[in-house]
Coordinates of C-alpha atoms in Angstrom, one line a residue:
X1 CA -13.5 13.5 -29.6
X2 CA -14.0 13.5 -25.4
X3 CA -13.4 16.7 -24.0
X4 CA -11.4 16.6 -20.7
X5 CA -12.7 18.6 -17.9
X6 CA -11.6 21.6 -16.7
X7 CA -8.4 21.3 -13.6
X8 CA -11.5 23.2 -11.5
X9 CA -13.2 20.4 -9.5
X10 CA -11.2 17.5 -11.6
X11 CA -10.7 14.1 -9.9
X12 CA -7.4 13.1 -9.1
X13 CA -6.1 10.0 -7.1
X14 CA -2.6 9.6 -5.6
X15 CA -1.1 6.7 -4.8
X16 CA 0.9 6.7 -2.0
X17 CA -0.6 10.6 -1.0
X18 CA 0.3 10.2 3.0
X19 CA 4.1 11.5 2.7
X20 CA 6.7 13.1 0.5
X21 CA 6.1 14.1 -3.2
X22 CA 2.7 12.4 -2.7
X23 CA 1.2 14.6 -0.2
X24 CA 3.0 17.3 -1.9
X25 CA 1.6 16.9 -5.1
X26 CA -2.0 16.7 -3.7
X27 CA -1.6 19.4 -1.6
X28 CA -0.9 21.8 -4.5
X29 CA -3.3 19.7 -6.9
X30 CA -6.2 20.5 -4.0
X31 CA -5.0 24.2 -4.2
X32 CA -5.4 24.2 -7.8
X33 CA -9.5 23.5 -7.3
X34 CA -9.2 19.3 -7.7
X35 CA -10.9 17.0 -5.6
X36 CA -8.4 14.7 -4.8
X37 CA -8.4 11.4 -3.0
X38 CA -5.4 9.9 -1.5
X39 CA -4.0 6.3 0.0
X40 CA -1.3 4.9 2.3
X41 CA -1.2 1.8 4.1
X42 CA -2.4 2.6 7.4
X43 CA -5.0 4.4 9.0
X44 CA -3.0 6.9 11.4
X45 CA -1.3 7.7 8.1
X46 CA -4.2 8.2 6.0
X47 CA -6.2 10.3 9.0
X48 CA -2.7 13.0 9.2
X49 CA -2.5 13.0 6.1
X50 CA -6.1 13.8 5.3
X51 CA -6.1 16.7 7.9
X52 CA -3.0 18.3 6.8
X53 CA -4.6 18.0 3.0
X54 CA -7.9 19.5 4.0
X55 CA -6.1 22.7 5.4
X56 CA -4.9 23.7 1.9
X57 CA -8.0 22.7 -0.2
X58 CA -10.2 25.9 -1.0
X59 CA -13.0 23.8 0.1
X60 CA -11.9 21.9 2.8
X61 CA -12.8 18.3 4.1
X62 CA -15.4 18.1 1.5
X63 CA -12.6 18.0 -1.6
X64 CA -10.2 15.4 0.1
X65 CA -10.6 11.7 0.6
X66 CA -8.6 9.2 2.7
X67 CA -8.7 5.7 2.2
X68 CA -6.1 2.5 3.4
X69 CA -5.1 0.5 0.2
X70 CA -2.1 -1.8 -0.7
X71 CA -1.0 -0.9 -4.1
X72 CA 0.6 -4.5 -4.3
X73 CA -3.1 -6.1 -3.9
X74 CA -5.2 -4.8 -7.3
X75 CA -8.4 -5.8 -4.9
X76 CA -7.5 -3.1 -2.5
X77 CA -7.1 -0.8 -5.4
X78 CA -10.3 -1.5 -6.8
X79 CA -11.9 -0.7 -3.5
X80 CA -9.9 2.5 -3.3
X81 CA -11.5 3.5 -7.0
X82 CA -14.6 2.4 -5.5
X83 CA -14.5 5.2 -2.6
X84 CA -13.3 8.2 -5.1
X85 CA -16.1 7.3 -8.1
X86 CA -18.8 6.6 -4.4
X87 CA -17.6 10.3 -3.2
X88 CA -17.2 11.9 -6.4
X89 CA -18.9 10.5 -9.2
X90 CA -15.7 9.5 -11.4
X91 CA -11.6 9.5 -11.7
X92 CA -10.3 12.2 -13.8
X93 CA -6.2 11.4 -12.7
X94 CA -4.5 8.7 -11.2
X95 CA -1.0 9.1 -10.7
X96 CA 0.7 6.2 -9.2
X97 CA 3.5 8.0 -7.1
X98 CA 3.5 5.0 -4.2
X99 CA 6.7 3.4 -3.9
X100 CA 9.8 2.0 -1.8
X101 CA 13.6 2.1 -1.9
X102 CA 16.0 -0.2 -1.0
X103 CA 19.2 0.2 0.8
X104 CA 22.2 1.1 -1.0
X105 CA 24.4 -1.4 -0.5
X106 CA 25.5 -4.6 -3.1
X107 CA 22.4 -6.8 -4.2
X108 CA 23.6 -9.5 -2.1
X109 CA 23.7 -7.3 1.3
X110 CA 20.1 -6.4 0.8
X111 CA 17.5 -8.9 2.5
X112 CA 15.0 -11.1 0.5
X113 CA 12.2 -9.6 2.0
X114 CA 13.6 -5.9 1.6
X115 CA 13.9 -6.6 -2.1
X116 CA 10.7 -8.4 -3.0
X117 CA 8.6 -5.1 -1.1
X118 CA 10.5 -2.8 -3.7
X119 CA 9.7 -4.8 -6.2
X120 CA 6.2 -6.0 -5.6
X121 CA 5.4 -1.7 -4.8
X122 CA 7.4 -0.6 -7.1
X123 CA 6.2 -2.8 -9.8
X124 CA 3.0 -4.3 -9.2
X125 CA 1.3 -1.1 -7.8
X126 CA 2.0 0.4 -11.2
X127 CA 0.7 -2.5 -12.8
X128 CA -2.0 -3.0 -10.6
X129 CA -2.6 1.0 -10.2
X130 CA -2.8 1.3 -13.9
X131 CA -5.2 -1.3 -14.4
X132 CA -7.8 0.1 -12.4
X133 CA -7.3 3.0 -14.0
X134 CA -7.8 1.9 -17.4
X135 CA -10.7 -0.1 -16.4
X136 CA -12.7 2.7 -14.7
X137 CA -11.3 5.5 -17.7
X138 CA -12.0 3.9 -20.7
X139 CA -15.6 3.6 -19.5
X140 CA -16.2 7.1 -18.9
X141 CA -17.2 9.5 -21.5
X142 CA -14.7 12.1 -21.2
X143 CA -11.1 9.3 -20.5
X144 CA -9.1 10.4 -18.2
X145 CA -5.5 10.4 -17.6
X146 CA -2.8 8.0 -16.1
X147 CA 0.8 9.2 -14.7
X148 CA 3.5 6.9 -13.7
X149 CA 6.1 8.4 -11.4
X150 CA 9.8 7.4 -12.9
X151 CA 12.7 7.5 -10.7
X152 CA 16.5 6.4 -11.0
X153 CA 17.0 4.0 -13.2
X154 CA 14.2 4.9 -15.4
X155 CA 16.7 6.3 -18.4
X156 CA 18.9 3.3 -18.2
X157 CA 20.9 4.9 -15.1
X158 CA 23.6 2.8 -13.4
X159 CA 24.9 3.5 -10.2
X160 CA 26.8 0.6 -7.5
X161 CA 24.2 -0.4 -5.0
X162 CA 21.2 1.1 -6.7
X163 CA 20.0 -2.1 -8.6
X164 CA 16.9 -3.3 -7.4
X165 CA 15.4 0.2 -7.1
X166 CA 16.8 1.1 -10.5
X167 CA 15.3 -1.9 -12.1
X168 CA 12.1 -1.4 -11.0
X169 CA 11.7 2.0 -12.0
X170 CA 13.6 0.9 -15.5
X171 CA 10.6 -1.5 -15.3
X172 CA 7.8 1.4 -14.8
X173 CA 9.2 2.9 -17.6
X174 CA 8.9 0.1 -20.1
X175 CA 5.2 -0.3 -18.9
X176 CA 4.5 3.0 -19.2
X177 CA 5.6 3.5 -22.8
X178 CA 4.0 0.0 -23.1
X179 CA 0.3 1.3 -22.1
X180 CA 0.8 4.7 -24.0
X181 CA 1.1 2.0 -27.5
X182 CA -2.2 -0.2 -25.9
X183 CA -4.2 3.1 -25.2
X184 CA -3.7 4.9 -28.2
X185 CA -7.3 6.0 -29.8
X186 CA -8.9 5.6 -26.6
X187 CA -10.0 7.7 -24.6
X188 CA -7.7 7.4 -21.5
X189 CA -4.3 9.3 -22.1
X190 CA -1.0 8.2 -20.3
X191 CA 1.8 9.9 -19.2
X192 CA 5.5 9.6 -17.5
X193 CA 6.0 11.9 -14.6
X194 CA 9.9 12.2 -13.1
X195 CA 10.2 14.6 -10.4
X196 CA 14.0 14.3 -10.2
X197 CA 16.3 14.3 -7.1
X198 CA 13.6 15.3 -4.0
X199 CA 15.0 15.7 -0.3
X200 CA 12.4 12.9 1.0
X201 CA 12.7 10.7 3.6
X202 CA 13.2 7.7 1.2
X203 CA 15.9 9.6 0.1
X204 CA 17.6 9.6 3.2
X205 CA 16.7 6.1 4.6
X206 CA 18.6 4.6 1.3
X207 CA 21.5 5.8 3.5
X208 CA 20.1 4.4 6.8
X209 CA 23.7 3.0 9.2
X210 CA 25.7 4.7 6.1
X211 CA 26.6 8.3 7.5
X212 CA 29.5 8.5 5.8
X213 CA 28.3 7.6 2.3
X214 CA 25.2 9.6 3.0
X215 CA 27.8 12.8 3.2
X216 CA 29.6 12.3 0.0
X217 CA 26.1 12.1 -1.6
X218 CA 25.0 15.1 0.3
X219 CA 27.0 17.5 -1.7
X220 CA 25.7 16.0 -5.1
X221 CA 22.0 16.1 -4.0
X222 CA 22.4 20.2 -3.0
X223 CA 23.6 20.3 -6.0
X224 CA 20.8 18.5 -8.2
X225 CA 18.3 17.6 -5.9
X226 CA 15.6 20.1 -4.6
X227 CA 12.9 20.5 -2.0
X228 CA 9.1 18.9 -2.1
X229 CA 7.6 22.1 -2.3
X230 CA 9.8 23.1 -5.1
X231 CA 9.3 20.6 -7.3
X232 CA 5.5 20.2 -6.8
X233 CA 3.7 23.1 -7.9
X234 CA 5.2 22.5 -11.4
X235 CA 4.3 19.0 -11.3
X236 CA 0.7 19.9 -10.5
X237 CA 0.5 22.8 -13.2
X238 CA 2.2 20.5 -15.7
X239 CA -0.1 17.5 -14.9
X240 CA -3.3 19.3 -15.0
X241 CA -2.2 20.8 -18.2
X242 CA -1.0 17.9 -20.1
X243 CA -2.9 17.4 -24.0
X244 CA -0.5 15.2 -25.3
X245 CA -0.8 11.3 -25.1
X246 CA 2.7 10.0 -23.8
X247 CA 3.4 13.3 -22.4
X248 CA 6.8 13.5 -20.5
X249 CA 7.2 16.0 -17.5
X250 CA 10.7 15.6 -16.0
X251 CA 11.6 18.4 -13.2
X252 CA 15.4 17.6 -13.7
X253 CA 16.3 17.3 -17.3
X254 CA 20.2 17.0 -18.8
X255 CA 20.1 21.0 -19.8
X256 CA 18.8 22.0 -16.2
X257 CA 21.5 19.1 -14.1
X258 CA 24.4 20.9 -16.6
X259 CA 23.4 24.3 -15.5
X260 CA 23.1 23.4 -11.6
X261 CA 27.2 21.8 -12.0
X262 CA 28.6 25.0 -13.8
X263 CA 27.1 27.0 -11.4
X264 CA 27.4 25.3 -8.1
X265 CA 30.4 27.0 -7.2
X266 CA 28.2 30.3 -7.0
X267 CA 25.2 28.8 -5.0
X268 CA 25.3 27.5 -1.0
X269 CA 21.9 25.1 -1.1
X270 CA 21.1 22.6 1.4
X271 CA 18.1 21.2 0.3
X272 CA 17.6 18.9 3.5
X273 CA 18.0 22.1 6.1
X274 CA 14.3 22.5 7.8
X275 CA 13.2 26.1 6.5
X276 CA 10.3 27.7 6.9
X277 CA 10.9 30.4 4.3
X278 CA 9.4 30.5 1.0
X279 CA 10.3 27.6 -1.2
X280 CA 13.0 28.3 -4.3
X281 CA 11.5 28.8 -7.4
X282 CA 14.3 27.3 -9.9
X283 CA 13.7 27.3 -13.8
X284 CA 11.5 25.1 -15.3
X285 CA 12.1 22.9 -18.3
X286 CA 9.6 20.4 -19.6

């Protein structure tokens, strides 16, 4: 039986690492003692990103790498697992967290090209993100581990103008369960991850010439939704500490969203208010 390596110096790719939950996640994952290697899909995005990153790491520039990919082109993925196993001998975690949204409005108000880019991220990059994976994993000694980020529409969700986001992250959930069956007894060990309801700016552009609608959905978001830096340090803690193939970490489960409703009257939250104070802590259930 492979032993994993200790979350001290692990490797850990991120998919879509430049912004939101992303850069998040890899800021608290570098904090943690990974080495962790992120992508976006230009340069000046990659560059910010990798100095904002290198602030939090313990040991600075040396434990983060930057590199330009497209998640839609499995080529450009390849080379991106080229420059982490080149820098740092291997891949311990890749979590495929890149992905777009579409505008919430009916299927036929949202352009062609709007909703092949949703899919083809949303979809392929998982597809093409896990394959690489698996490919570089399953020939390393000790496996590794793949996470797959889930998002509305993932637990059979329904909601009027959410259908091609929702499909495609129905979809990621159907191929993650999918590759948990095809690697069982190897040594590479996948996972869903579902960070719930996150104030992001993909959040708010689903709403983009909508004010109005935006509103009405403002009050349920303060309600369920919750800040990056909230949310990620128990996403980090929770994927470094992960045994079980298949593992499931969801932020917002059905216990926790029934809690927030019966007591919203008692809490003021506005989770999209700039703050510089010290993120909420809310309970975590796995």
């Amino acid at each position: 039986m492979s032993t994993a390596p200790s979350a001290e110096g692990r490797v850990v790719v991120v998919t879509g690492g430049t912004r939101g939950i992303g850069l998040g996640l890899a800021g608290e994952l570098l904090e943690r003692g990974c080495r962790v290697v992120v992508c976006g899909r230009s340069a000046g995005s990659v560059e910010a990103a990798v100095e904002r990153l290198a602030a939090r790491a313990p040991g600075g520039a040396d434990s983060v790498l930057g590199h330009v990919a497209d998640v839609t082109d499995r080529p450009s993925l390849a080379a991106l697992r080229d420059a982490a196993v080149a820098r740092f001998g291997r891949v311990d975690v890749w979590i495929n967290n890149a992905g777009l949204s579409a505008p919430r409005r009916p299927l036929p108000e949202v352009p062609a090209d709007v909703a092949e880019a949703v899919v083809r991220t949303n979809v392929l990059g998982v597809v093409h993100g896990s394959a690489v994976a698996l490919e570089t994993m399953g020939g390393q000694p000790e496996g590794g581990w793949i996470w797959n980020m889930e998002g509305f529409g993932s637990g059979g969700q329904m909601q009027p103008g959410m259908t091609t986001y929702g499909a495609t992250k129905r979809g990621v959930s159907y191929l993650t369960a999918s590759l948990v069956k095809e690697t069982k007894g190897s040594p590479v060990k996948v996972g869903f991850l579902s960070p719930g309801i996150v104030a992001t700016d993909l959040l708010v552009d689903d709403y983009d010439g909508q004010p109005e609608a935006f509103e009405r959905a403002r009050k349920i978001f303060n309600i369920l939704g919750d800040r990056v830096e909230t949310v990620t340090p128990w996403l980090a803690e929770q994927v470094l500490g992960a045994r079980k193939h298949g593992a499931k970490v969801a932020w917002l489960t059905r216990p926790k969203a029934m809690g927030r409703f019966l007591t919203a009257g008692f809490r003021s939250r506005d989770i999209f208010a700039p703050t510089t104070a010290v993120p909420e802590r809310d309970e975590a259930v796995a």
